[in-house]
PDB file of C-alpha atoms in Angstrom:
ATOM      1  CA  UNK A 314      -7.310  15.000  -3.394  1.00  0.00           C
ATOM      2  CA  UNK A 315      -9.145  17.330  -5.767  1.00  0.00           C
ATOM      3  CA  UNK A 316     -12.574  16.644  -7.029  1.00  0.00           C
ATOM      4  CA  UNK A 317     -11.399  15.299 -10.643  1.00  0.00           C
ATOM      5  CA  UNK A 318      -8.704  13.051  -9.208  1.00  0.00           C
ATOM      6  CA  UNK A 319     -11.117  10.806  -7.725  1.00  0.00           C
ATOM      7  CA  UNK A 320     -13.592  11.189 -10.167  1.00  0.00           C
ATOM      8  CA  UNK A 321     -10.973   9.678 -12.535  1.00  0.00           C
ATOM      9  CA  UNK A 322      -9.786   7.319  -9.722  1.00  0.00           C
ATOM     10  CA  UNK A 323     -13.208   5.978  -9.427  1.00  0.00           C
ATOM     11  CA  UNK A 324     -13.428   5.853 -13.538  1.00  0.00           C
ATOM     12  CA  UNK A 325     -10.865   4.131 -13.833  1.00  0.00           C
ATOM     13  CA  UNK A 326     -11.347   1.404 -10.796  1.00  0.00           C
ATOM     14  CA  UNK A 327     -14.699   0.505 -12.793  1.00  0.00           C
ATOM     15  CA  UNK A 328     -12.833   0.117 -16.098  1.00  0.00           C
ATOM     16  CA  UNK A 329     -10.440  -1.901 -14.213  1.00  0.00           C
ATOM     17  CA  UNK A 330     -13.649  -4.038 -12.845  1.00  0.00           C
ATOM     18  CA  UNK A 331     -15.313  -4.190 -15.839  1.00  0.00           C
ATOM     19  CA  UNK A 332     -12.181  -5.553 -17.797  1.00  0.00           C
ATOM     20  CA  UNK A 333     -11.616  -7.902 -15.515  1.00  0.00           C
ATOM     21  CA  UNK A 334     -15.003  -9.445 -15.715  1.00  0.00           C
ATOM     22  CA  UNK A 335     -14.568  -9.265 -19.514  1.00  0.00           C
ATOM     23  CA  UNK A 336     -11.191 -11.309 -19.606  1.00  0.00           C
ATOM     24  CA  UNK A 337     -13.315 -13.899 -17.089  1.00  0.00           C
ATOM     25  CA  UNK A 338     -16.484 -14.328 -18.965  1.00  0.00           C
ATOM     26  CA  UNK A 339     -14.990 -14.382 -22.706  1.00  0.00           C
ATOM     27  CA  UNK A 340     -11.731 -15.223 -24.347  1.00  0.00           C
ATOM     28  CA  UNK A 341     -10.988 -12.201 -26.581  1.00  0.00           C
ATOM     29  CA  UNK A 342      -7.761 -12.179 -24.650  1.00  0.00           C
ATOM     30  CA  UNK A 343      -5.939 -15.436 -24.064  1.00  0.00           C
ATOM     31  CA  UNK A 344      -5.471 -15.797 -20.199  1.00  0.00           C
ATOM     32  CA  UNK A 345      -4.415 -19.405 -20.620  1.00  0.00           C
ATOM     33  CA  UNK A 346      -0.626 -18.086 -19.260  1.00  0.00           C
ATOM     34  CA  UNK A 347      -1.699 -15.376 -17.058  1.00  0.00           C
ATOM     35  CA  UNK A 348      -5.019 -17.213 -15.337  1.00  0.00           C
ATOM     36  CA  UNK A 349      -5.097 -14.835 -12.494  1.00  0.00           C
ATOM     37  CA  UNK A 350      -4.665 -11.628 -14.434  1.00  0.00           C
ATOM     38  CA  UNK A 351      -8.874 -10.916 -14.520  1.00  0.00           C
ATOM     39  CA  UNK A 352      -9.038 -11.475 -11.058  1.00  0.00           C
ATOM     40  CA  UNK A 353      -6.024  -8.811 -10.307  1.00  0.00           C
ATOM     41  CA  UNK A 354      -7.534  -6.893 -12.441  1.00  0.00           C
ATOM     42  CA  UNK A 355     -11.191  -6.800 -10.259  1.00  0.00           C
ATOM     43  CA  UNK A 356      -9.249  -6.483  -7.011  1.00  0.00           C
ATOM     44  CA  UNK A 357      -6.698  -3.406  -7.722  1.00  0.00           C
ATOM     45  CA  UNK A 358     -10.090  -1.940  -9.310  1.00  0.00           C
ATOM     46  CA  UNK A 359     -12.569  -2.475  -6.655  1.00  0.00           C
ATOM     47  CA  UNK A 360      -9.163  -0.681  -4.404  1.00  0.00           C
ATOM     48  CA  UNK A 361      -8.776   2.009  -6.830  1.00  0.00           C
ATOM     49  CA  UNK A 362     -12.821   2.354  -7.045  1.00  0.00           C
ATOM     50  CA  UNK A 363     -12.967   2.669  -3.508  1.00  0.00           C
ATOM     51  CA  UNK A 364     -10.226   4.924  -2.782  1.00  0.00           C
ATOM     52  CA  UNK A 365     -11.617   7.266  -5.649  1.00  0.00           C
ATOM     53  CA  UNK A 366     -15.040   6.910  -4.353  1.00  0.00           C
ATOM     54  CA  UNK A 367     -14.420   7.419  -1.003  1.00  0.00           C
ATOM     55  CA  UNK A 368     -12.337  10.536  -1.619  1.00  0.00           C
ATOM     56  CA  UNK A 369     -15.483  12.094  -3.802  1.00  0.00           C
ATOM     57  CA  UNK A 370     -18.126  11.500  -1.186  1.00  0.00           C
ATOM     58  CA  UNK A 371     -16.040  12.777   1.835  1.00  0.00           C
ATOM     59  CA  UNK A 372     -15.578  15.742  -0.249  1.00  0.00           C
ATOM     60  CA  UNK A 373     -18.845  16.213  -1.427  1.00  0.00           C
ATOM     61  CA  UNK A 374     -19.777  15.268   3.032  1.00  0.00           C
ATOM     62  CA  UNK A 375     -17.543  18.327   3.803  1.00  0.00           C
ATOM     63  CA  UNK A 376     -18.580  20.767   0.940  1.00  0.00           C
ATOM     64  CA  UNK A 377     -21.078  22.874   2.515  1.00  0.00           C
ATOM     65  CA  UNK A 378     -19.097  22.294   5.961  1.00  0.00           C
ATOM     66  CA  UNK A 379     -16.073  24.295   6.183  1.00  0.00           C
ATOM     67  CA  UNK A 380     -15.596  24.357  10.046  1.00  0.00           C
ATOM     68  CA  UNK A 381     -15.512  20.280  10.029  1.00  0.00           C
ATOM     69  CA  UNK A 382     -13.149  19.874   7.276  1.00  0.00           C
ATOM     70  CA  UNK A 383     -10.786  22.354   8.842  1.00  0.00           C
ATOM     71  CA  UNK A 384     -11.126  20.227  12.180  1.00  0.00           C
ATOM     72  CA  UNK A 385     -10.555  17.456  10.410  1.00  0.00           C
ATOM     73  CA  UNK A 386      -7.367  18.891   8.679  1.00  0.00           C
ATOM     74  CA  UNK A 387      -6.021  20.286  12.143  1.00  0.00           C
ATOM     75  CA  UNK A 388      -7.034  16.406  13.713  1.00  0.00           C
ATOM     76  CA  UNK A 389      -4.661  14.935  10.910  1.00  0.00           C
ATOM     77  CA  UNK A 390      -1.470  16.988  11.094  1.00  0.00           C
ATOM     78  CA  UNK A 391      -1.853  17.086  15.023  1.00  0.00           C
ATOM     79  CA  UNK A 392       1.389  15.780  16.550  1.00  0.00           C
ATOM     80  CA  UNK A 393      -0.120  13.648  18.850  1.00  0.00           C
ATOM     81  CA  UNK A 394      -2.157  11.933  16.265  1.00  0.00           C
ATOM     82  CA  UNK A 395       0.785  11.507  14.305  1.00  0.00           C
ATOM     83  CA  UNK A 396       2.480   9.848  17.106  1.00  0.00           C
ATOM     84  CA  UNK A 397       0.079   7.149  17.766  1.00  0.00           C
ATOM     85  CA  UNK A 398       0.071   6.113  13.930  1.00  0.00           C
ATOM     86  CA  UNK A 399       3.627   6.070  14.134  1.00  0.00           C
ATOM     87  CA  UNK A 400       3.714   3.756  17.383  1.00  0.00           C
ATOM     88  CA  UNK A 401       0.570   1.786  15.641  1.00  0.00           C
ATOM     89  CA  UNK A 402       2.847   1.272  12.653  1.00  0.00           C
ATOM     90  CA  UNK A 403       5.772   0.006  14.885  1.00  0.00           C
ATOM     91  CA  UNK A 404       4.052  -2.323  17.006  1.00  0.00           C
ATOM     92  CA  UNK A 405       2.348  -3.759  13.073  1.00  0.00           C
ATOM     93  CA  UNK A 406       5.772  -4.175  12.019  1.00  0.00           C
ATOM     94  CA  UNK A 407       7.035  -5.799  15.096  1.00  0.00           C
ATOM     95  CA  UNK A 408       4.231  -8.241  14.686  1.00  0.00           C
ATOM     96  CA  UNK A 409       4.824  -8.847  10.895  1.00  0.00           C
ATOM     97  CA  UNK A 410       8.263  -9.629  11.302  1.00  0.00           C
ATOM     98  CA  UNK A 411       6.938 -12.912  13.189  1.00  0.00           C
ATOM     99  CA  UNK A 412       4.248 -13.642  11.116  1.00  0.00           C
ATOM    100  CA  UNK A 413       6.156 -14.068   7.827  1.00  0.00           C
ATOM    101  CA  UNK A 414       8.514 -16.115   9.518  1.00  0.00           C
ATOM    102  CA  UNK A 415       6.318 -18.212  11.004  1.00  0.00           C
ATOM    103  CA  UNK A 416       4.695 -17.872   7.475  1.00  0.00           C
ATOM    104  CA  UNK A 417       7.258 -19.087   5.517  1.00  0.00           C
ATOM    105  CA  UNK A 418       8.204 -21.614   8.082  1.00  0.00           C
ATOM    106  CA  UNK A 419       4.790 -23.615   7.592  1.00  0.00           C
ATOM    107  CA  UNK A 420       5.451 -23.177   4.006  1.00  0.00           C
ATOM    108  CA  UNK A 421       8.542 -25.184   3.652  1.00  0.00           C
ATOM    109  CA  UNK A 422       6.932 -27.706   6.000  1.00  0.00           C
ATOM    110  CA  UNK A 423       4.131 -28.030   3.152  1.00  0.00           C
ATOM    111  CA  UNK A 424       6.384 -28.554   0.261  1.00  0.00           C
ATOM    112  CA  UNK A 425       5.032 -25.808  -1.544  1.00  0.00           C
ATOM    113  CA  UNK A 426       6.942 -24.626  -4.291  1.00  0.00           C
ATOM    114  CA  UNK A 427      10.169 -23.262  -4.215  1.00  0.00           C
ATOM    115  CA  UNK A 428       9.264 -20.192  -6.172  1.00  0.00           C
ATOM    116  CA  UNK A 429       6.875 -19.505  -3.458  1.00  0.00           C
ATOM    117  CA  UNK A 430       8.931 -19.877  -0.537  1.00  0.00           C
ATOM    118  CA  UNK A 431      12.125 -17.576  -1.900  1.00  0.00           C
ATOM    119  CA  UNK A 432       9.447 -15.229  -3.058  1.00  0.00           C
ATOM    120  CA  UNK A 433       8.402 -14.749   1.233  1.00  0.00           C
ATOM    121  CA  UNK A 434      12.336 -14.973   1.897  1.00  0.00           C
ATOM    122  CA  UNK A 435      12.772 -11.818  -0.776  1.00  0.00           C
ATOM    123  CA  UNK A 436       9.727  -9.881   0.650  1.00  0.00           C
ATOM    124  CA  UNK A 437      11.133 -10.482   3.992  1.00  0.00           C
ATOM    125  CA  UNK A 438      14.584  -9.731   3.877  1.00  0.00           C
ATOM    126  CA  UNK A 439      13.389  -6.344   1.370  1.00  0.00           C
ATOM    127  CA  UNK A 440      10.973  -4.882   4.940  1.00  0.00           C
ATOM    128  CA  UNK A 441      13.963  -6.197   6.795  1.00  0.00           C
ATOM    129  CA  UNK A 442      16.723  -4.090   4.693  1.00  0.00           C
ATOM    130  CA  UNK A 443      14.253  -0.997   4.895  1.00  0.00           C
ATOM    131  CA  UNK A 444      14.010  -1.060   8.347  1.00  0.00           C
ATOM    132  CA  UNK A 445      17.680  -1.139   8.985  1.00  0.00           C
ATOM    133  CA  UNK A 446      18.350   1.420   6.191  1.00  0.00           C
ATOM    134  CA  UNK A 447      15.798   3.734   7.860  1.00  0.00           C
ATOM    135  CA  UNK A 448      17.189   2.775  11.550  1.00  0.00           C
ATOM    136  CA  UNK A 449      20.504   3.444  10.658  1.00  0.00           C
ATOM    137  CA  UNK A 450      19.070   7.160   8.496  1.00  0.00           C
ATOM    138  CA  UNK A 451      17.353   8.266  11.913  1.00  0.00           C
ATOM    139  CA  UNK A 452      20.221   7.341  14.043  1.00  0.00           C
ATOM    140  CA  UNK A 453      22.373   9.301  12.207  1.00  0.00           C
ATOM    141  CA  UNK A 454      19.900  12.406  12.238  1.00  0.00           C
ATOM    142  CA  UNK A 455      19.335  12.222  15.554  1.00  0.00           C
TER     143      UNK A 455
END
């Protein structure tokens, strides 16, 4: 990521923050139908500060070494590091799959709204259809 990118990223993860504590501490905006907008608002901006901020100072880190940084860049496209994320990924997935179902399960045994429950059905049956779309793309390349 180039050095303005998360300069900006980080600009605009405190603007983000600093909204968000606006729409909580005053009412210039009514929030009365959207009551956890200034909280999503301080939690994609402390993401987007961090992400921008993080991507500034391990640039700035690296600057003056240009040995590291291209050991770093060789460690990231190396195949077997690519492998192990990809197997790290799998096995996350693999575990997810039972966690939303026992998820949504517990759920339904609460009672909690129905809005809520199809809304973990839909998010699990979307990973679900990308994994077989993607299962079924790699079958047929390989």
């Amino acid at each position: 990521m180039k050095k303005r990118n998360a300069l900006l990223l980080a600009a605009a993860g405190l603007l983000l923050i600093a909204a968000g504590f606006l729409l909580l501490r005053t009412s210039i905006f009514p929030v009365d139908n959207l009551p956890a907008l200034p909280y999503l608002l301080i939690g994609v901006g402390c993401g987007v500060f961090g992400h921008g901020a993080g991507a500034w100072i391990s640039r700035q880190a690296l600057k003056n070494a240009p040995e590291i940084q291209k050991q770093i860049e060789i460690d990231q496209r190396d195949e077997r590091n690519v492998q192990i994320a990809n197997r790290a990924k799998g096995k996350a997935y693999d575990a997810m799959i039972y966690i939303f179902g026992a998820l949504m399960v517990s759920f339904a045994l609460m009672n909690a709204d129905l809005f809520v429950i199809l809304s973990f059905v839909a998010a699990y049956l979307c990973v679900v259809g990308i994994s077989i779309y993607y299962r079924i793309k790699f079958n047929k390349e390989m």
